[in-house]
């Protein structure tokens, strides 16, 4: 059904006049008459009984008038909602965020909420590998992970910071005697690491495998402060990105050394799926990340 014809019909009934309806619609009277005749032809029933300059509804016309007003109301509401989304005055966005990374995004979240108070922002915490899969499948529009991302997923990435990985553990550990630590020095050391679905653990496992070493994993936890606490309790050695370690109080019982060979950095990046429709809210998120985090396009 032609929405314009429906609008002309509803306005004619409201004004009880073809002439007045044409004036309100800014068209000729003959145009209004023609569109209503087309509507009657499409329905196969008369809608109006013309009585001089006034009109009266048929029983079918009554039904169409009531439902037509509802339909036109829905169209107007849809138009308003689309305008609101485009103008970023309403909507929602979910961003995949590894727990260890979220503290870097505090200024971004603050700016996003201040600039777009009508948008509801949700940070969904998960390991980097899980987030990569969610973005690739379309479950999430944007997320954060560590580079390199899984190349099989063909994600677009934008790096916003590279940070060194530090070895943290008891001062009596053999590796603590050196200014920097090689991976081979951790061969027989009990390790406390993040779970396997975290990107940092994936990179560390790959590095051990390349060195033909089998890591001795004593415990795993998704809480980075708990990993440091376990190291302080003498349960093993952990590997921690420098920005996270800087936020913790490191006591005298712990040694901290850079991981030198292989040199693994904590390269944090935004990710999204190229060629897929991206909402206005997701685009706004990337813009603000670029402004605040000074992002550098990687791929």
mmCIF file with all atom_site columns, C-alpha atoms in Angstrom, residues 112-279:
data_model
loop_
_atom_site.group_PDB
_atom_site.id
_atom_site.type_symbol
_atom_site.label_atom_id
_atom_site.label_alt_id
_atom_site.label_comp_id
_atom_site.label_asym_id
_atom_site.label_entity_id
_atom_site.label_seq_id
_atom_site.pdbx_PDB_ins_code
_atom_site.Cartn_x
_atom_site.Cartn_y
_atom_site.Cartn_z
_atom_site.occupancy
_atom_site.B_iso_or_equiv
_atom_site.pdbx_formal_charge
_atom_site.auth_seq_id
_atom_site.auth_comp_id
_atom_site.auth_asym_id
_atom_site.auth_atom_id
_atom_site.pdbx_PDB_model_num
ATOM 1   C CA . UNK A 1 112 ? 32.106 8.888   25.482 1.00 0.00 ? 112 UNK A CA 1
ATOM 2   C CA . UNK A 1 113 ? 29.497 9.185   28.245 1.00 0.00 ? 113 UNK A CA 1
ATOM 3   C CA . UNK A 1 114 ? 29.919 12.949  28.516 1.00 0.00 ? 114 UNK A CA 1
ATOM 4   C CA . UNK A 1 115 ? 29.726 13.541  24.776 1.00 0.00 ? 115 UNK A CA 1
ATOM 5   C CA . UNK A 1 116 ? 26.858 11.113  24.101 1.00 0.00 ? 116 UNK A CA 1
ATOM 6   C CA . UNK A 1 117 ? 24.761 10.882  27.281 1.00 0.00 ? 117 UNK A CA 1
ATOM 7   C CA . UNK A 1 118 ? 21.859 9.331   25.362 1.00 0.00 ? 118 UNK A CA 1
ATOM 8   C CA . UNK A 1 119 ? 23.895 6.260   24.385 1.00 0.00 ? 119 UNK A CA 1
ATOM 9   C CA . UNK A 1 120 ? 24.071 3.293   26.739 1.00 0.00 ? 120 UNK A CA 1
ATOM 10  C CA . UNK A 1 121 ? 27.610 1.882   26.849 1.00 0.00 ? 121 UNK A CA 1
ATOM 11  C CA . UNK A 1 122 ? 28.320 -1.653  28.112 1.00 0.00 ? 122 UNK A CA 1
ATOM 12  C CA . UNK A 1 123 ? 31.810 -3.078  28.579 1.00 0.00 ? 123 UNK A CA 1
ATOM 13  C CA . UNK A 1 124 ? 31.664 -6.862  28.204 1.00 0.00 ? 124 UNK A CA 1
ATOM 14  C CA . UNK A 1 125 ? 34.699 -8.476  29.819 1.00 0.00 ? 125 UNK A CA 1
ATOM 15  C CA . UNK A 1 126 ? 36.308 -11.519 28.218 1.00 0.00 ? 126 UNK A CA 1
ATOM 16  C CA . UNK A 1 127 ? 39.672 -12.830 27.144 1.00 0.00 ? 127 UNK A CA 1
ATOM 17  C CA . UNK A 1 128 ? 41.147 -11.389 23.965 1.00 0.00 ? 128 UNK A CA 1
ATOM 18  C CA . UNK A 1 129 ? 40.725 -14.586 21.957 1.00 0.00 ? 129 UNK A CA 1
ATOM 19  C CA . UNK A 1 130 ? 37.037 -14.790 22.856 1.00 0.00 ? 130 UNK A CA 1
ATOM 20  C CA . UNK A 1 131 ? 36.526 -11.143 21.920 1.00 0.00 ? 131 UNK A CA 1
ATOM 21  C CA . UNK A 1 132 ? 38.207 -11.690 18.554 1.00 0.00 ? 132 UNK A CA 1
ATOM 22  C CA . UNK A 1 133 ? 35.752 -14.514 17.820 1.00 0.00 ? 133 UNK A CA 1
ATOM 23  C CA . UNK A 1 134 ? 32.788 -12.387 18.944 1.00 0.00 ? 134 UNK A CA 1
ATOM 24  C CA . UNK A 1 135 ? 33.795 -9.521  16.662 1.00 0.00 ? 135 UNK A CA 1
ATOM 25  C CA . UNK A 1 136 ? 34.468 -11.854 13.729 1.00 0.00 ? 136 UNK A CA 1
ATOM 26  C CA . UNK A 1 137 ? 31.037 -13.506 14.115 1.00 0.00 ? 137 UNK A CA 1
ATOM 27  C CA . UNK A 1 138 ? 29.204 -10.191 14.421 1.00 0.00 ? 138 UNK A CA 1
ATOM 28  C CA . UNK A 1 139 ? 28.171 -10.712 18.050 1.00 0.00 ? 139 UNK A CA 1
ATOM 29  C CA . UNK A 1 140 ? 30.164 -7.555  18.842 1.00 0.00 ? 140 UNK A CA 1
ATOM 30  C CA . UNK A 1 141 ? 30.852 -4.596  16.562 1.00 0.00 ? 141 UNK A CA 1
ATOM 31  C CA . UNK A 1 142 ? 34.083 -3.495  18.240 1.00 0.00 ? 142 UNK A CA 1
ATOM 32  C CA . UNK A 1 143 ? 36.436 -4.896  20.829 1.00 0.00 ? 143 UNK A CA 1
ATOM 33  C CA . UNK A 1 144 ? 39.941 -4.834  22.247 1.00 0.00 ? 144 UNK A CA 1
ATOM 34  C CA . UNK A 1 145 ? 42.621 -7.503  22.087 1.00 0.00 ? 145 UNK A CA 1
ATOM 35  C CA . UNK A 1 146 ? 46.381 -7.954  22.013 1.00 0.00 ? 146 UNK A CA 1
ATOM 36  C CA . UNK A 1 147 ? 48.265 -8.049  18.746 1.00 0.00 ? 147 UNK A CA 1
ATOM 37  C CA . UNK A 1 148 ? 48.862 -10.083 16.789 1.00 0.00 ? 148 UNK A CA 1
ATOM 38  C CA . UNK A 1 149 ? 45.208 -11.032 16.440 1.00 0.00 ? 149 UNK A CA 1
ATOM 39  C CA . UNK A 1 150 ? 44.212 -14.377 14.942 1.00 0.00 ? 150 UNK A CA 1
ATOM 40  C CA . UNK A 1 151 ? 44.985 -13.890 11.212 1.00 0.00 ? 151 UNK A CA 1
ATOM 41  C CA . UNK A 1 152 ? 42.310 -16.411 10.194 1.00 0.00 ? 152 UNK A CA 1
ATOM 42  C CA . UNK A 1 153 ? 39.601 -14.023 11.420 1.00 0.00 ? 153 UNK A CA 1
ATOM 43  C CA . UNK A 1 154 ? 40.664 -11.201 9.054  1.00 0.00 ? 154 UNK A CA 1
ATOM 44  C CA . UNK A 1 155 ? 39.991 -8.407  11.551 1.00 0.00 ? 155 UNK A CA 1
ATOM 45  C CA . UNK A 1 156 ? 40.892 -4.751  11.166 1.00 0.00 ? 156 UNK A CA 1
ATOM 46  C CA . UNK A 1 157 ? 43.121 -3.603  14.013 1.00 0.00 ? 157 UNK A CA 1
ATOM 47  C CA . UNK A 1 158 ? 44.295 -0.286  15.392 1.00 0.00 ? 158 UNK A CA 1
ATOM 48  C CA . UNK A 1 159 ? 47.083 -0.279  17.957 1.00 0.00 ? 159 UNK A CA 1
ATOM 49  C CA . UNK A 1 160 ? 47.132 2.336   20.700 1.00 0.00 ? 160 UNK A CA 1
ATOM 50  C CA . UNK A 1 161 ? 50.027 1.236   22.896 1.00 0.00 ? 161 UNK A CA 1
ATOM 51  C CA . UNK A 1 162 ? 52.981 -1.100  23.187 1.00 0.00 ? 162 UNK A CA 1
ATOM 52  C CA . UNK A 1 163 ? 54.179 -1.923  26.674 1.00 0.00 ? 163 UNK A CA 1
ATOM 53  C CA . UNK A 1 164 ? 56.981 -4.224  27.917 1.00 0.00 ? 164 UNK A CA 1
ATOM 54  C CA . UNK A 1 165 ? 56.266 -7.475  29.714 1.00 0.00 ? 165 UNK A CA 1
ATOM 55  C CA . UNK A 1 166 ? 57.861 -7.738  33.170 1.00 0.00 ? 166 UNK A CA 1
ATOM 56  C CA . UNK A 1 167 ? 58.797 -10.888 35.075 1.00 0.00 ? 167 UNK A CA 1
ATOM 57  C CA . UNK A 1 168 ? 57.591 -10.730 38.674 1.00 0.00 ? 168 UNK A CA 1
ATOM 58  C CA . UNK A 1 169 ? 58.398 -13.235 41.379 1.00 0.00 ? 169 UNK A CA 1
ATOM 59  C CA . UNK A 1 170 ? 60.231 -14.069 44.609 1.00 0.00 ? 170 UNK A CA 1
ATOM 60  C CA . UNK A 1 171 ? 63.581 -12.378 45.155 1.00 0.00 ? 171 UNK A CA 1
ATOM 61  C CA . UNK A 1 172 ? 65.216 -15.760 45.807 1.00 0.00 ? 172 UNK A CA 1
ATOM 62  C CA . UNK A 1 173 ? 64.338 -17.011 42.294 1.00 0.00 ? 173 UNK A CA 1
ATOM 63  C CA . UNK A 1 174 ? 67.367 -17.863 40.156 1.00 0.00 ? 174 UNK A CA 1
ATOM 64  C CA . UNK A 1 175 ? 66.315 -15.487 37.350 1.00 0.00 ? 175 UNK A CA 1
ATOM 65  C CA . UNK A 1 176 ? 66.272 -12.534 39.783 1.00 0.00 ? 176 UNK A CA 1
ATOM 66  C CA . UNK A 1 177 ? 70.103 -12.459 39.782 1.00 0.00 ? 177 UNK A CA 1
ATOM 67  C CA . UNK A 1 178 ? 70.138 -11.088 36.222 1.00 0.00 ? 178 UNK A CA 1
ATOM 68  C CA . UNK A 1 179 ? 69.181 -7.561  35.002 1.00 0.00 ? 179 UNK A CA 1
ATOM 69  C CA . UNK A 1 180 ? 66.925 -9.083  32.324 1.00 0.00 ? 180 UNK A CA 1
ATOM 70  C CA . UNK A 1 181 ? 65.305 -12.504 31.994 1.00 0.00 ? 181 UNK A CA 1
ATOM 71  C CA . UNK A 1 182 ? 65.472 -14.960 29.116 1.00 0.00 ? 182 UNK A CA 1
ATOM 72  C CA . UNK A 1 183 ? 62.596 -17.370 28.629 1.00 0.00 ? 183 UNK A CA 1
ATOM 73  C CA . UNK A 1 184 ? 64.972 -20.283 29.160 1.00 0.00 ? 184 UNK A CA 1
ATOM 74  C CA . UNK A 1 185 ? 65.601 -19.010 32.702 1.00 0.00 ? 185 UNK A CA 1
ATOM 75  C CA . UNK A 1 186 ? 61.951 -19.793 33.442 1.00 0.00 ? 186 UNK A CA 1
ATOM 76  C CA . UNK A 1 187 ? 62.237 -23.404 32.239 1.00 0.00 ? 187 UNK A CA 1
ATOM 77  C CA . UNK A 1 188 ? 61.908 -24.958 35.695 1.00 0.00 ? 188 UNK A CA 1
ATOM 78  C CA . UNK A 1 189 ? 60.180 -22.074 37.419 1.00 0.00 ? 189 UNK A CA 1
ATOM 79  C CA . UNK A 1 190 ? 56.549 -22.548 38.590 1.00 0.00 ? 190 UNK A CA 1
ATOM 80  C CA . UNK A 1 191 ? 54.411 -19.982 36.787 1.00 0.00 ? 191 UNK A CA 1
ATOM 81  C CA . UNK A 1 192 ? 51.152 -18.301 37.742 1.00 0.00 ? 192 UNK A CA 1
ATOM 82  C CA . UNK A 1 193 ? 49.494 -17.030 34.587 1.00 0.00 ? 193 UNK A CA 1
ATOM 83  C CA . UNK A 1 194 ? 46.252 -15.733 33.169 1.00 0.00 ? 194 UNK A CA 1
ATOM 84  C CA . UNK A 1 195 ? 43.789 -18.336 31.779 1.00 0.00 ? 195 UNK A CA 1
ATOM 85  C CA . UNK A 1 196 ? 44.452 -19.828 28.356 1.00 0.00 ? 196 UNK A CA 1
ATOM 86  C CA . UNK A 1 197 ? 41.735 -17.768 26.637 1.00 0.00 ? 197 UNK A CA 1
ATOM 87  C CA . UNK A 1 198 ? 43.710 -14.569 27.341 1.00 0.00 ? 198 UNK A CA 1
ATOM 88  C CA . UNK A 1 199 ? 45.815 -13.286 24.471 1.00 0.00 ? 199 UNK A CA 1
ATOM 89  C CA . UNK A 1 200 ? 48.895 -12.721 26.644 1.00 0.00 ? 200 UNK A CA 1
ATOM 90  C CA . UNK A 1 201 ? 48.883 -16.363 27.752 1.00 0.00 ? 201 UNK A CA 1
ATOM 91  C CA . UNK A 1 202 ? 48.492 -17.417 24.113 1.00 0.00 ? 202 UNK A CA 1
ATOM 92  C CA . UNK A 1 203 ? 51.578 -15.406 23.181 1.00 0.00 ? 203 UNK A CA 1
ATOM 93  C CA . UNK A 1 204 ? 53.578 -16.771 26.098 1.00 0.00 ? 204 UNK A CA 1
ATOM 94  C CA . UNK A 1 205 ? 52.641 -20.358 25.256 1.00 0.00 ? 205 UNK A CA 1
ATOM 95  C CA . UNK A 1 206 ? 53.644 -19.758 21.620 1.00 0.00 ? 206 UNK A CA 1
ATOM 96  C CA . UNK A 1 207 ? 56.981 -18.335 22.766 1.00 0.00 ? 207 UNK A CA 1
ATOM 97  C CA . UNK A 1 208 ? 57.650 -21.354 25.015 1.00 0.00 ? 208 UNK A CA 1
ATOM 98  C CA . UNK A 1 209 ? 56.724 -23.680 22.157 1.00 0.00 ? 209 UNK A CA 1
ATOM 99  C CA . UNK A 1 210 ? 59.075 -21.899 19.740 1.00 0.00 ? 210 UNK A CA 1
ATOM 100 C CA . UNK A 1 211 ? 61.877 -22.248 22.306 1.00 0.00 ? 211 UNK A CA 1
ATOM 101 C CA . UNK A 1 212 ? 60.974 -25.944 22.679 1.00 0.00 ? 212 UNK A CA 1
ATOM 102 C CA . UNK A 1 213 ? 60.205 -25.463 26.333 1.00 0.00 ? 213 UNK A CA 1
ATOM 103 C CA . UNK A 1 214 ? 57.265 -26.756 28.367 1.00 0.00 ? 214 UNK A CA 1
ATOM 104 C CA . UNK A 1 215 ? 56.086 -24.167 30.919 1.00 0.00 ? 215 UNK A CA 1
ATOM 105 C CA . UNK A 1 216 ? 55.394 -25.319 34.480 1.00 0.00 ? 216 UNK A CA 1
ATOM 106 C CA . UNK A 1 217 ? 52.059 -23.670 35.191 1.00 0.00 ? 217 UNK A CA 1
ATOM 107 C CA . UNK A 1 218 ? 51.283 -23.852 38.909 1.00 0.00 ? 218 UNK A CA 1
ATOM 108 C CA . UNK A 1 219 ? 48.063 -21.793 38.848 1.00 0.00 ? 219 UNK A CA 1
ATOM 109 C CA . UNK A 1 220 ? 45.951 -19.578 36.589 1.00 0.00 ? 220 UNK A CA 1
ATOM 110 C CA . UNK A 1 221 ? 43.641 -16.656 37.389 1.00 0.00 ? 221 UNK A CA 1
ATOM 111 C CA . UNK A 1 222 ? 41.900 -13.909 35.440 1.00 0.00 ? 222 UNK A CA 1
ATOM 112 C CA . UNK A 1 223 ? 42.663 -11.372 38.201 1.00 0.00 ? 223 UNK A CA 1
ATOM 113 C CA . UNK A 1 224 ? 46.030 -9.725  37.606 1.00 0.00 ? 224 UNK A CA 1
ATOM 114 C CA . UNK A 1 225 ? 46.318 -8.404  41.172 1.00 0.00 ? 225 UNK A CA 1
ATOM 115 C CA . UNK A 1 226 ? 45.766 -11.950 42.470 1.00 0.00 ? 226 UNK A CA 1
ATOM 116 C CA . UNK A 1 227 ? 48.564 -13.224 40.228 1.00 0.00 ? 227 UNK A CA 1
ATOM 117 C CA . UNK A 1 228 ? 50.952 -10.746 41.837 1.00 0.00 ? 228 UNK A CA 1
ATOM 118 C CA . UNK A 1 229 ? 49.685 -11.727 45.293 1.00 0.00 ? 229 UNK A CA 1
ATOM 119 C CA . UNK A 1 230 ? 50.399 -15.394 44.519 1.00 0.00 ? 230 UNK A CA 1
ATOM 120 C CA . UNK A 1 231 ? 53.892 -14.459 43.373 1.00 0.00 ? 231 UNK A CA 1
ATOM 121 C CA . UNK A 1 232 ? 54.406 -12.499 46.592 1.00 0.00 ? 232 UNK A CA 1
ATOM 122 C CA . UNK A 1 233 ? 53.294 -15.571 48.562 1.00 0.00 ? 233 UNK A CA 1
ATOM 123 C CA . UNK A 1 234 ? 56.048 -17.592 46.881 1.00 0.00 ? 234 UNK A CA 1
ATOM 124 C CA . UNK A 1 235 ? 53.744 -19.748 44.729 1.00 0.00 ? 235 UNK A CA 1
ATOM 125 C CA . UNK A 1 236 ? 55.571 -18.928 41.511 1.00 0.00 ? 236 UNK A CA 1
ATOM 126 C CA . UNK A 1 237 ? 56.534 -16.310 38.948 1.00 0.00 ? 237 UNK A CA 1
ATOM 127 C CA . UNK A 1 238 ? 54.120 -14.271 36.868 1.00 0.00 ? 238 UNK A CA 1
ATOM 128 C CA . UNK A 1 239 ? 54.502 -12.108 33.761 1.00 0.00 ? 239 UNK A CA 1
ATOM 129 C CA . UNK A 1 240 ? 52.774 -8.762  33.820 1.00 0.00 ? 240 UNK A CA 1
ATOM 130 C CA . UNK A 1 241 ? 52.422 -5.779  31.445 1.00 0.00 ? 241 UNK A CA 1
ATOM 131 C CA . UNK A 1 242 ? 54.223 -2.708  32.778 1.00 0.00 ? 242 UNK A CA 1
ATOM 132 C CA . UNK A 1 243 ? 51.145 -0.397  33.010 1.00 0.00 ? 243 UNK A CA 1
ATOM 133 C CA . UNK A 1 244 ? 49.292 -2.861  35.215 1.00 0.00 ? 244 UNK A CA 1
ATOM 134 C CA . UNK A 1 245 ? 52.229 -3.532  37.492 1.00 0.00 ? 245 UNK A CA 1
ATOM 135 C CA . UNK A 1 246 ? 52.695 0.229   37.946 1.00 0.00 ? 246 UNK A CA 1
ATOM 136 C CA . UNK A 1 247 ? 49.286 0.382   39.624 1.00 0.00 ? 247 UNK A CA 1
ATOM 137 C CA . UNK A 1 248 ? 50.201 -2.156  42.282 1.00 0.00 ? 248 UNK A CA 1
ATOM 138 C CA . UNK A 1 249 ? 52.287 -1.840  45.406 1.00 0.00 ? 249 UNK A CA 1
ATOM 139 C CA . UNK A 1 250 ? 55.297 -4.100  44.956 1.00 0.00 ? 250 UNK A CA 1
ATOM 140 C CA . UNK A 1 251 ? 56.834 -5.082  48.263 1.00 0.00 ? 251 UNK A CA 1
ATOM 141 C CA . UNK A 1 252 ? 60.421 -5.964  49.072 1.00 0.00 ? 252 UNK A CA 1
ATOM 142 C CA . UNK A 1 253 ? 59.649 -9.673  48.731 1.00 0.00 ? 253 UNK A CA 1
ATOM 143 C CA . UNK A 1 254 ? 59.229 -9.379  44.954 1.00 0.00 ? 254 UNK A CA 1
ATOM 144 C CA . UNK A 1 255 ? 61.777 -9.026  42.165 1.00 0.00 ? 255 UNK A CA 1
ATOM 145 C CA . UNK A 1 256 ? 60.847 -7.341  38.886 1.00 0.00 ? 256 UNK A CA 1
ATOM 146 C CA . UNK A 1 257 ? 62.859 -7.772  35.690 1.00 0.00 ? 257 UNK A CA 1
ATOM 147 C CA . UNK A 1 258 ? 62.138 -7.138  31.977 1.00 0.00 ? 258 UNK A CA 1
ATOM 148 C CA . UNK A 1 259 ? 61.573 -10.159 29.735 1.00 0.00 ? 259 UNK A CA 1
ATOM 149 C CA . UNK A 1 260 ? 64.394 -9.804  27.244 1.00 0.00 ? 260 UNK A CA 1
ATOM 150 C CA . UNK A 1 261 ? 64.462 -12.949 25.121 1.00 0.00 ? 261 UNK A CA 1
ATOM 151 C CA . UNK A 1 262 ? 62.148 -13.255 23.377 1.00 0.00 ? 262 UNK A CA 1
ATOM 152 C CA . UNK A 1 263 ? 61.071 -9.629  23.603 1.00 0.00 ? 263 UNK A CA 1
ATOM 153 C CA . UNK A 1 264 ? 57.289 -9.902  23.976 1.00 0.00 ? 264 UNK A CA 1
ATOM 154 C CA . UNK A 1 265 ? 55.419 -6.638  24.235 1.00 0.00 ? 265 UNK A CA 1
ATOM 155 C CA . UNK A 1 266 ? 51.846 -5.964  25.327 1.00 0.00 ? 266 UNK A CA 1
ATOM 156 C CA . UNK A 1 267 ? 50.445 -4.445  22.130 1.00 0.00 ? 267 UNK A CA 1
ATOM 157 C CA . UNK A 1 268 ? 46.857 -3.431  22.832 1.00 0.00 ? 268 UNK A CA 1
ATOM 158 C CA . UNK A 1 269 ? 44.566 -2.782  19.859 1.00 0.00 ? 269 UNK A CA 1
ATOM 159 C CA . UNK A 1 270 ? 41.005 -1.974  18.867 1.00 0.00 ? 270 UNK A CA 1
ATOM 160 C CA . UNK A 1 271 ? 39.425 -4.522  16.525 1.00 0.00 ? 271 UNK A CA 1
ATOM 161 C CA . UNK A 1 272 ? 36.423 -4.638  14.195 1.00 0.00 ? 272 UNK A CA 1
ATOM 162 C CA . UNK A 1 273 ? 35.325 -6.611  11.150 1.00 0.00 ? 273 UNK A CA 1
ATOM 163 C CA . UNK A 1 274 ? 36.015 -4.774  7.865  1.00 0.00 ? 274 UNK A CA 1
ATOM 164 C CA . UNK A 1 275 ? 33.271 -4.529  5.250  1.00 0.00 ? 275 UNK A CA 1
ATOM 165 C CA . UNK A 1 276 ? 30.480 -4.997  7.785  1.00 0.00 ? 276 UNK A CA 1
ATOM 166 C CA . UNK A 1 277 ? 27.939 -2.302  8.630  1.00 0.00 ? 277 UNK A CA 1
ATOM 167 C CA . UNK A 1 278 ? 29.024 -0.335  11.694 1.00 0.00 ? 278 UNK A CA 1
ATOM 168 C CA . UNK A 1 279 ? 26.523 1.572   13.814 1.00 0.00 ? 279 UNK A CA 1
#
